[in-house]
Amino acid sequence: MEGLSETQFAYLLLTPALLLLAVIALWPLLSTFRMSLFADNLTGSAQLGSFVGLQNYVELFTGQKSYALPAPFLPKLTGTFPYVTGWFTTALGATLVFTVVSVFFETIIGFGQALVLDQDFTGRRWVRVAIIIPWAVPVVIQGMIFYLLFQPNIGFLIGDAQQTILQQLGIFGKTPLANAGETMLIIIVADVWKTSAFMALLILAGLQSIDRNLYEVARVAGASKWQQFKLITLPLVLPTVLIAMLFRTIAAMRVYGIIDSVSSCQTVPSLSCMVVAGFSQRQIGTAATVAFVTAAIIGVAVSVYIAKFARSSVGGD
Amino acid sequence: MSQDTDTTPTTDTADLKRGPFESWVNRSISNPENVYQAMFYLVTGFFLVTTLFPFYWLVVLALTPNEQIVDMGLLPKGTNVGAFVEVFQAIPFHRFVINSLLIATATTIIVLVLASLAGYVFGRLDFPGKKPLMLVILAISYFPPAAFLLPLFSLFTGGKALYFQTSAITIGLQSPDLYNSPWPMVMPFSALFLPLSIFILTTFYGQIPDGLEDAARIEGTTRLGALARVIVPLSAPGIATAGVLTFITVYNEYFFSSLMTNGAWQNWAPIVEGILGYRGHHETPYNLMAAASIVGVLPVAILVVVAQEKIVSGLTSGALKE
């Protein structure tokens, strides 16, 4: 092995990782793309229909794609998103609404939590544990918590016989988890609860890498706390915040677990929910197309993000 | 305030005549630190209540006997600790937890070994194709799990479930027994969560001075020997971080965990299936769902308490500087 050149040695050590990635990631990706070029075959014994090229993609975007799914959410959702028609645009719209709203609130709350955790105070260790622990909660338990919180007539949030404050305010009806808009609100709250903590972790890491001497200098120069925050903290932590938002956006676009565990993917269809639904209905071509469109949208979002913030984040080490 | 200023003179000597709030405001104006302090405690209190309340709610439900779970207030209706025992009797819940822990452990070991080798290559060696390779590895982690699901399902069911039985790779690995074993979870997790660990370890390994490795090499150690005896021990915090993050991520995963088994604990179904398993019961055992959730959270909660410093430092050095 000592006779190898550095390049040969490098590739030798990379072989196991690359092999695993090739079989478990790269091949499935190419394979999914190939499936997306075939028609669904609902009748015969073969699991894919005939080769149709990009027809699945065209039909998906033009709303011609019919989906033989038990889709109880569809009529309800058209009330929530009146500007969309087909199931694909509904799923896309639901995913985008979820992504934008949850990432927005996670950033703000996570930033606030990170600022708290960056302070020096007694009991900081335990406050830190308390604030980051939702991040460590398995998705299924996160889902179970919010499923239980919003069960009608068991809890104080949703009453059956008498209306709770949330119901009197008109935010929730009698069965929030059967209503698309209300379920969307619940999964966003659930997601913000769990992933603000992750955001806080990333931003805290950024805050702690700021040189403390800068604050000393600013204080000597007479800068107020707010000025210190605006002129030192904010610009220096911004690249971290943007990367954290990028991570969260990617993850939110593929949201599945929290929706499935709260509402069994029955009221709010994310794109990933639609892939699983199509897959279980053996509409392999359509499911693969949705999977690949999701990947493409994430890819575009990542590229736009990197291009827009390239100077402040990526490569700005 | 305005009423007060009409009747009393607003000089500092009149401080005693004011209410506690006014004097606090007065002191705050002369010393804004107090305001920052108060705001800080207010905000901290708010975050503590909002993050911890859902856990408290689980405890309230778990302690309340199931038939009493109607119109719950903020306090448990009883102290039925029995739910925590019943959790393991209604279904073998501990088996689901053990399955998840074993799957997470196996994945973490595979990831750490592969990421150590890759991190050494990316952090310490120079070779053509380094940057593009790193980009490809990073890009893989951008894809939604849904994009891997169909072919992987076919792969692990031996090509029976999908069209892809003619693929050479599928034939090579064809074994229907792979489904309902730990592998349909361990292998995808290892591949999908590998990139983060590679980036963390690349940073840690890259920071070790060349001199230390050279010294070991001069004494006759091979390159791999130097990796094992010099670089890995010196990067222990980085390895611990990558390990903890991988373990928690796998234990918490939902997508593959819920789709890659048939839900039976004998067939390696993870904790997802255990917790959702209570839903299918005739009469919904809300207290058991809550108790199961508390039991299921404990392993990762303990890990977070123990490893919180490492998690923060690992994210600082690995995920963000790249």
XYZ file of C-alpha atoms in Angstrom:
639
model
C 0.000 0.000 0.000
C 2.988 2.275 0.595
C 3.872 1.980 -3.055
C 0.722 3.829 -4.095
C 0.775 7.437 -5.218
C -1.120 9.937 -3.127
C -3.937 9.996 -5.677
C -4.246 6.213 -5.758
C -4.172 6.084 -1.984
C -6.846 8.788 -1.766
C -9.187 6.898 -4.080
C -8.489 3.627 -2.284
C -9.598 5.130 1.034
C -12.634 6.730 -0.589
C -13.751 3.484 -2.216
C -15.978 2.202 0.606
C -17.785 5.536 1.004
C -18.156 6.017 -2.748
C -19.347 2.462 -3.223
C -22.028 2.871 -0.578
C -23.118 6.214 -2.026
C -23.168 4.776 -5.543
C -25.388 1.817 -4.618
C -27.649 3.468 -2.045
C -27.834 7.024 -3.385
C -26.625 7.528 -6.924
C -28.127 4.420 -8.476
C -31.550 5.009 -6.851
C -31.550 8.598 -8.060
C -30.833 7.599 -11.643
C -33.273 4.742 -11.323
C -36.033 7.026 -10.030
C -35.403 9.363 -12.933
C -35.697 6.437 -15.346
C -38.988 5.354 -13.739
C -40.337 8.852 -14.194
C -40.067 8.373 -17.955
C -42.499 5.445 -17.945
C -46.268 5.463 -17.811
C -48.142 4.036 -14.861
C -49.390 0.564 -15.443
C -52.424 -0.108 -13.347
C -53.754 -3.201 -15.043
C -51.045 -5.552 -16.306
C -48.570 -7.574 -14.324
C -45.631 -5.357 -15.217
C -45.057 -2.615 -12.716
C -44.148 0.081 -15.187
C -46.041 0.994 -18.313
C -44.565 1.907 -21.656
C -41.835 4.480 -22.195
C -43.430 7.924 -22.483
C -40.449 10.276 -22.251
C -41.183 13.502 -20.436
C -44.943 13.127 -20.740
C -45.358 12.559 -16.997
C -43.677 15.876 -16.292
C -45.805 17.720 -18.835
C -49.026 16.211 -17.548
C -48.020 16.966 -13.977
C -47.479 20.647 -14.621
C -50.483 21.097 -16.894
C -52.768 19.458 -14.349
C -53.774 16.595 -16.650
C -52.284 13.971 -14.374
C -55.044 12.070 -12.749
C -54.187 10.220 -9.613
C -56.236 7.198 -8.649
C -55.769 7.903 -4.987
C -58.024 7.957 -2.021
C -57.474 11.659 -1.501
C -59.868 12.888 1.142
C -57.949 16.138 1.405
C -58.563 17.333 -2.100
C -62.045 18.854 -1.804
C -61.137 20.349 1.551
C -57.944 21.801 0.228
C -59.476 23.605 -2.681
C -61.144 25.747 -0.044
C -57.783 26.433 1.566
C -55.908 27.147 -1.637
C -58.582 28.448 -4.001
C -56.044 29.521 -6.610
C -54.833 25.993 -7.365
C -56.641 23.217 -9.107
C -54.969 19.840 -9.622
C -53.630 17.643 -6.842
C -50.034 18.317 -7.832
C -50.320 22.081 -7.569
C -52.184 21.589 -4.309
C -49.366 19.452 -2.911
C -46.769 21.876 -4.246
C -48.647 24.832 -2.761
C -49.007 23.104 0.597
C -45.292 22.262 0.639
C -44.279 25.822 -0.259
C -46.610 27.409 2.301
C -45.264 25.052 4.964
C -41.657 25.754 3.975
C -41.851 29.538 3.827
C -43.898 30.044 6.983
C -42.088 27.510 9.147
C -38.583 28.552 8.090
C -39.490 32.213 8.689
C -40.663 31.628 12.261
C -37.919 29.124 13.018
C -35.296 31.662 12.036
C -36.716 34.401 14.236
C -37.374 32.182 17.260
C -34.139 30.241 16.819
C -32.202 33.512 16.655
C -33.861 34.667 19.867
C -33.074 31.386 21.579
C -29.472 31.509 20.391
C -29.075 35.052 21.771
C -30.372 33.866 25.152
C -28.040 30.848 25.147
C -25.059 32.998 24.192
C -25.322 34.933 27.480
C -23.430 33.952 30.580
C -25.779 33.279 33.478
C -26.282 30.822 36.294
C -28.115 27.708 35.206
C -27.194 28.291 31.585
C -26.310 24.632 31.094
C -29.827 23.525 32.007
C -31.567 26.273 30.101
C -29.541 25.190 27.093
C -30.628 21.575 27.536
C -34.270 22.669 27.921
C -34.201 24.807 24.798
C -32.433 22.334 22.508
C -34.200 19.204 23.666
C -37.137 19.505 21.215
C -34.584 19.126 18.429
C -33.670 15.683 19.773
C -37.268 14.480 19.901
C -37.981 11.776 17.309
C -40.386 12.993 14.638
C -42.944 10.353 15.509
C -43.029 11.540 19.123
C -43.206 15.155 18.001
C -46.165 14.125 15.887
C -47.731 12.211 18.757
C -47.412 15.226 21.075
C -49.263 17.504 18.692
C -51.743 14.788 17.775
C -52.598 14.514 21.470
C -52.625 18.288 22.018
C -55.204 18.807 19.306
C -57.431 15.813 19.908
C -60.947 17.105 20.396
C -62.409 16.701 23.879
C -59.318 15.356 25.611
C -57.335 18.537 26.026
C -57.747 22.134 27.058
C -56.945 23.416 23.537
C -59.864 21.847 21.688
C -63.147 21.320 23.488
C -65.998 19.183 22.300
C -68.864 20.205 24.589
C -67.733 23.734 25.316
C -65.525 25.865 23.166
C -62.003 26.723 24.243
C -60.392 30.132 23.769
C -58.748 28.996 20.531
C -62.126 27.934 19.173
C -63.877 31.098 20.303
C -61.221 33.107 18.479
C -62.184 31.140 15.383
C -58.695 29.643 14.914
C -59.824 26.063 15.331
C -63.088 24.250 14.828
C -64.272 21.051 16.484
C -61.900 18.679 14.695
C -58.764 20.586 13.730
C -56.924 17.514 12.444
C -59.627 16.866 9.872
C -59.410 20.372 8.443
C -56.664 21.191 5.942
C -56.005 24.787 6.997
C -56.062 23.986 10.698
C -53.837 20.938 10.232
C -51.400 23.113 8.295
C -51.295 25.508 11.249
C -50.727 22.629 13.676
C -47.891 21.072 11.677
C -46.244 24.481 11.315
C -46.459 25.051 15.073
C -45.114 21.522 15.652
C -42.272 22.091 13.223
C -41.392 25.478 14.686
C -41.419 23.971 18.172
C -38.949 21.250 17.189
C -36.698 22.884 14.657
C -36.314 26.347 16.162
C -34.061 24.461 18.543
C -31.943 23.197 15.646
C -31.808 26.712 14.215
C -30.785 27.980 17.656
C -27.987 25.390 17.802
C -26.567 26.438 14.450
C -26.875 30.166 15.178
C -25.413 29.686 18.667
C -22.429 28.000 17.049
C -22.065 31.095 14.845
C -22.430 33.485 17.767
C -19.769 31.682 19.753
C -17.239 32.005 16.990
C -17.464 35.828 17.136
C -14.333 37.369 18.649
C -15.333 38.665 22.102
C -12.688 41.414 21.894
C -14.864 43.209 19.356
C -17.499 43.796 22.041
C -14.826 45.036 24.452
C -13.623 47.577 21.903
C -17.198 48.633 21.126
C -17.982 49.106 24.802
C -14.878 51.240 25.334
C -15.919 53.315 22.323
C -19.288 53.873 23.990
C -21.527 51.707 21.837
C -24.858 50.729 23.374
C -26.011 47.107 23.574
C -28.292 47.657 20.603
C -25.477 49.210 18.567
C -23.218 46.290 19.470
C -25.907 43.907 18.270
C -26.583 45.827 15.060
C -22.981 46.544 14.101
C -21.140 43.460 15.343
C -23.422 40.512 16.074
C -25.830 40.794 13.162
C -23.358 41.181 10.281
C -20.995 38.538 11.667
C -23.650 35.932 12.324
C -25.622 36.569 9.133
C -23.712 34.028 7.003
C -24.456 31.362 9.615
C -28.122 32.336 9.693
C -28.334 32.117 5.914
C -26.731 28.673 5.836
C -29.007 27.518 8.639
C -32.002 28.805 6.653
C -30.716 26.931 3.605
C -30.492 23.683 5.600
C -33.967 24.209 6.977
C -35.436 25.092 3.587
C -34.062 21.885 2.077
C -35.433 19.832 4.955
C -38.824 21.586 4.956
C -39.301 21.003 1.232
C -39.154 17.255 1.839
C -41.434 17.332 4.883
C -43.178 14.033 5.508
C -42.792 12.684 9.040
C -44.574 15.376 11.009
C -47.490 15.430 8.570
C -47.815 11.666 8.489
C -47.552 11.245 12.247
C -50.049 14.034 13.019
C -52.614 13.458 10.302
C -51.510 10.331 8.403
C -50.909 12.532 5.324
C -54.692 12.666 4.931
C -55.406 16.371 5.268
C -52.297 18.214 4.148
C -50.512 16.557 1.228
C -46.822 17.468 1.036
C -44.923 16.461 -2.095
C -43.302 13.592 -0.168
C -46.742 12.442 1.006
C -47.799 12.304 -2.644
C -44.773 10.197 -3.594
C -45.541 7.659 -0.871
C -49.218 7.667 -1.812
C -48.432 7.118 -5.486
C -45.956 4.418 -4.609
C -48.429 2.562 -2.435
C -51.003 2.775 -5.236
C -48.390 1.302 -7.605
C -48.434 4.430 -9.762
C -44.698 4.175 -10.002
C -44.178 6.493 -12.980
C -46.161 9.316 -11.442
C -44.635 8.832 -7.994
C -41.139 8.910 -9.473
C -41.988 12.050 -11.416
C -43.192 13.830 -8.273
C -40.060 12.670 -6.415
C -37.841 14.053 -9.112
C -39.737 17.313 -9.433
C -39.333 17.757 -5.661
C -35.609 17.137 -5.993
C -35.419 19.608 -8.882
C -37.252 22.306 -6.913
C -34.878 21.810 -3.984
C -31.957 21.943 -6.401
C -33.195 25.217 -7.878
C -33.801 26.672 -4.401
C -30.290 25.680 -3.306
C -28.717 27.160 -6.433
C -30.611 30.438 -6.104
C -29.663 30.632 -2.465
C -25.996 29.946 -3.089
C -25.851 32.331 -6.047
C -27.565 35.096 -4.092
C -25.585 34.744 -0.887
C -22.379 33.315 -2.331
C -20.261 36.210 -1.145
C -21.502 36.203 2.417
C -21.765 32.477 3.011
C -20.270 29.822 0.788
C -16.562 30.312 0.353
C -16.614 33.270 2.676
C -14.768 31.313 5.359
C -47.648 57.421 35.163
C -49.191 60.629 33.869
C -51.630 60.769 36.761
C -48.760 60.409 39.165
C -46.747 63.195 37.632
C -49.709 65.555 38.055
C -49.841 65.095 41.794
C -46.283 64.358 42.837
C -43.058 66.163 41.977
C -40.824 64.120 39.707
C -37.592 64.586 41.525
C -35.343 61.775 42.662
C -36.081 62.599 46.296
C -39.717 61.648 45.713
C -38.726 58.081 44.863
C -40.276 56.644 48.000
C -43.709 58.031 47.206
C -43.935 56.165 43.934
C -45.317 52.746 43.380
C -42.838 49.910 42.908
C -43.295 49.954 39.124
C -42.593 53.671 38.785
C -39.480 53.506 40.888
C -38.316 50.518 38.881
C -38.841 52.515 35.673
C -36.988 55.429 37.210
C -34.049 53.269 38.180
C -34.092 51.665 34.764
C -33.786 54.965 32.963
C -30.666 55.797 34.895
C -29.381 52.259 34.522
C -30.540 50.523 31.319
C -28.768 47.296 32.323
C -31.769 46.550 34.526
C -34.085 46.659 31.562
C -31.868 44.311 29.606
C -31.798 41.987 32.590
C -35.584 42.026 32.929
C -36.102 41.495 29.208
C -33.603 38.676 29.270
C -35.385 36.841 32.068
C -38.751 37.432 30.428
C -37.599 36.041 27.093
C -35.775 33.118 28.711
C -38.871 32.288 30.737
C -41.000 32.402 27.605
C -38.677 30.026 25.740
C -38.525 27.653 28.693
C -42.304 27.489 28.986
C -42.922 27.029 25.255
C -40.264 24.352 24.769
C -41.036 22.392 27.928
C -44.829 22.610 27.939
C -45.424 19.821 25.378
C -43.355 17.457 27.540
C -45.353 18.472 30.591
C -48.538 17.724 28.636
C -47.245 14.217 27.899
C -46.628 13.675 31.605
C -50.131 14.946 32.446
C -51.681 12.482 29.991
C -49.449 9.586 31.030
C -50.341 10.011 34.715
C -54.076 10.214 34.066
C -55.935 6.883 33.851
C -57.144 6.495 30.291
C -60.876 6.476 31.055
C -60.418 9.828 32.840
C -58.817 11.543 29.820
C -61.720 13.830 28.989
C -61.740 17.613 29.239
C -58.259 17.653 30.678
C -57.052 20.730 32.466
C -53.438 21.562 33.090
C -53.133 19.065 35.938
C -53.208 15.249 35.736
C -56.374 13.599 37.051
C -54.577 11.086 39.185
C -51.101 9.623 39.510
C -51.366 6.449 37.510
C -47.691 5.477 37.174
C -48.923 2.125 35.897
C -49.053 3.482 32.332
C -45.268 3.326 32.224
C -45.446 -0.411 32.956
C -48.427 -1.032 30.712
C -46.548 0.501 27.796
C -44.358 -2.585 27.713
C -47.255 -4.985 28.233
C -49.750 -3.738 25.651
C -47.136 -4.194 22.926
C -43.484 -5.176 23.397
C -42.559 -1.509 23.224
C -39.044 -2.075 24.559
C -38.318 -4.240 21.536
C -39.094 -1.344 19.195
C -36.813 0.907 21.243
C -34.030 -1.700 21.230
C -34.436 -2.151 17.454
C -34.040 1.592 16.977
C -31.041 1.761 19.286
C -29.330 -1.122 17.450
C -30.079 0.369 14.042
C -28.738 3.748 15.201
C -25.614 2.110 16.669
C -24.878 0.083 13.532
C -25.366 3.141 11.319
C -23.161 5.278 13.547
C -20.324 2.736 13.402
C -20.519 2.422 9.607
C -20.714 6.194 9.172
C -17.773 6.853 11.508
C -15.510 4.313 9.784
C -16.345 5.482 6.257
C -16.299 9.169 7.194
C -12.942 8.738 8.951
C -11.362 7.391 5.788
C -13.040 10.013 3.595
C -12.317 12.810 6.085
C -8.639 11.831 6.082
C -8.561 11.935 2.298
C -10.399 15.252 2.002
C -8.711 16.893 4.971
C -5.104 15.804 4.492
C -4.465 14.664 0.936
C -4.329 16.530 -2.346
C -5.499 14.803 -5.487
C -7.278 15.564 -8.753
C -11.057 15.477 -8.514
C -11.195 16.394 -4.826
C -13.525 19.401 -5.104
C -16.021 17.832 -7.546
C -16.189 14.688 -5.430
C -16.951 16.672 -2.305
C -19.662 18.560 -4.191
C -21.265 15.335 -5.427
C -21.292 13.939 -1.891
C -22.857 17.149 -0.584
C -25.408 17.258 -3.397
C -26.649 13.754 -2.560
C -27.791 14.981 0.844
C -30.002 17.592 -0.866
C -32.259 15.008 -2.476
C -35.515 14.175 -0.722
C -35.669 10.669 0.735
C -38.668 10.147 -1.525
C -36.308 10.224 -4.513
C -34.503 7.142 -3.163
C -37.494 5.245 -1.883
C -38.791 3.365 -4.900
C -35.550 1.789 -6.158
C -34.338 1.061 -2.626
C -37.604 -0.615 -1.763
C -37.173 -2.709 -4.870
C -33.561 -3.450 -3.955
C -34.386 -4.646 -0.463
C -37.368 -6.702 -1.538
C -35.202 -8.501 -4.034
C -36.720 -6.754 -7.015
C -40.117 -8.300 -6.439
C -41.961 -5.156 -5.558
C -41.005 -3.054 -8.539
C -40.147 -3.197 -12.177
C -36.439 -3.133 -11.608
C -35.610 -6.818 -11.323
C -33.581 -6.724 -14.532
C -31.063 -4.272 -13.166
C -27.619 -5.821 -12.749
C -27.181 -4.350 -9.301
C -30.471 -5.680 -8.092
C -29.572 -9.163 -9.236
C -26.223 -8.876 -7.512
C -27.783 -8.109 -4.160
C -30.985 -9.975 -4.690
C -32.322 -11.328 -1.455
C -35.916 -10.967 -0.351
C -34.678 -11.482 3.203
C -33.169 -8.020 3.221
C -36.624 -6.603 3.739
C -37.649 -7.000 7.382
C -34.044 -6.929 8.474
C -32.090 -3.929 9.817
C -30.371 -3.342 6.452
C -33.157 -1.469 4.616
C -32.707 1.180 7.297
C -29.020 0.934 8.168
C -27.812 1.188 4.575
C -29.876 4.194 3.446
C -29.146 5.999 6.725
C -25.430 5.295 6.365
C -25.427 6.712 2.857
C -27.696 9.694 3.483
C -26.171 10.826 6.773
C -22.576 10.162 5.721
C -21.961 13.608 4.145
C -22.414 15.585 7.381
C -19.929 13.357 9.223
C -17.483 13.554 6.326
C -17.560 17.343 6.525
C -17.166 17.422 10.301
C -14.226 14.998 10.231
C -12.623 16.685 7.215
C -12.438 19.885 9.246
C -11.099 18.181 12.363
C -8.533 16.022 10.533
C -7.421 18.952 8.395
C -6.497 20.969 11.468
C -3.901 18.511 12.767
C -0.357 19.713 12.011
C 1.476 17.692 9.348
C 4.462 17.382 11.688
C 2.626 15.024 14.020
C 1.715 12.676 11.196
C 5.211 12.905 9.698
C 6.782 12.034 13.041
C 4.699 8.876 13.244
C 5.546 8.016 9.631
C 9.300 8.409 10.254
C 9.023 5.899 13.069
C 7.845 3.420 10.494
C 4.068 3.612 10.777
C 2.005 3.241 7.631
C -0.358 6.008 6.561
C -3.322 4.059 7.859
C -1.438 3.396 11.073
C -0.832 7.104 11.504
C -4.531 7.744 10.893
C -5.510 5.239 13.565
C -2.830 6.060 16.117
C -2.265 9.787 15.716
C -5.043 11.533 13.836
C -8.100 9.723 15.153
C -7.128 10.055 18.843
C -6.314 13.747 18.397
C -9.715 14.289 16.736
C -11.699 12.488 19.414
C -14.026 15.475 20.016
C -14.849 15.630 16.302
C -15.538 11.910 16.134
C -17.728 12.116 19.222
C -19.676 14.976 17.648
C -20.189 13.194 14.348
C -21.181 10.051 16.216
C -23.692 11.775 18.484
C -25.268 13.711 15.602
C -25.563 10.581 13.444
C -26.994 8.530 16.281
C -29.644 11.119 17.151
C -30.568 11.680 13.511
C -31.033 7.967 12.858
C -32.990 7.358 16.052
C -35.285 10.250 15.097
C -35.694 9.399 11.405
C -39.222 8.844 10.178
C -39.383 8.365 6.429
C -37.452 5.140 5.830
C -38.137 3.906 9.352
C -41.854 3.862 8.728
C -41.694 2.465 5.192
C -38.955 -0.135 5.221
C -40.446 -2.719 7.574
C -43.799 -4.392 7.902
C -44.213 -2.976 11.411
C -43.524 -6.110 13.446
C -40.904 -5.867 16.168
C -39.581 -9.320 15.217
C -38.827 -7.835 11.817
C -36.770 -4.957 13.153
C -39.529 -2.375 13.097
C -38.165 0.723 14.822
C -39.693 2.998 17.450
C -41.893 4.781 14.864
C -43.983 1.661 14.473
C -44.063 1.086 18.211
C -45.567 4.463 18.940
C -47.951 4.528 15.997
C -48.910 0.971 16.916
C -51.036 2.260 19.787
C -53.258 4.130 17.353
C -54.687 1.009 15.807
C -56.160 -0.158 19.113
C -59.883 -0.409 19.486
C -60.127 2.120 22.265
C -57.412 4.719 21.824
C -55.065 4.458 24.826
C -54.031 8.101 25.031
C -52.189 7.597 28.305
C -50.110 4.785 26.785
C -49.279 6.894 23.722
C -48.059 9.618 26.054
C -46.123 7.238 28.275
C -44.572 5.530 25.235
C -43.516 8.922 23.880
C -41.820 9.766 27.170
C -40.015 6.409 27.223
C -39.002 6.833 23.586
C -37.573 10.287 24.115
C -35.408 9.275 27.104
C -32.413 7.762 25.234
C -31.873 10.839 23.054
C -32.690 13.230 25.887
C -29.960 11.653 27.988
C -27.586 11.877 25.047
C -28.352 15.582 24.603
C -27.778 16.302 28.297
C -24.426 14.517 28.194
C -23.214 15.749 24.824
C -24.639 19.251 24.446
C -21.213 20.958 24.395
C -20.007 18.591 21.704
C -23.085 19.105 19.560
C -22.570 22.874 19.541
C -18.825 22.685 18.928
C -19.226 20.079 16.206
C -21.750 22.169 14.346
C -19.444 25.184 14.655
C -16.468 23.430 13.181
C -17.982 20.974 10.759
C -21.232 21.975 9.239
C -20.840 25.711 9.021
C -17.291 26.465 8.048
C -17.496 24.299 4.968
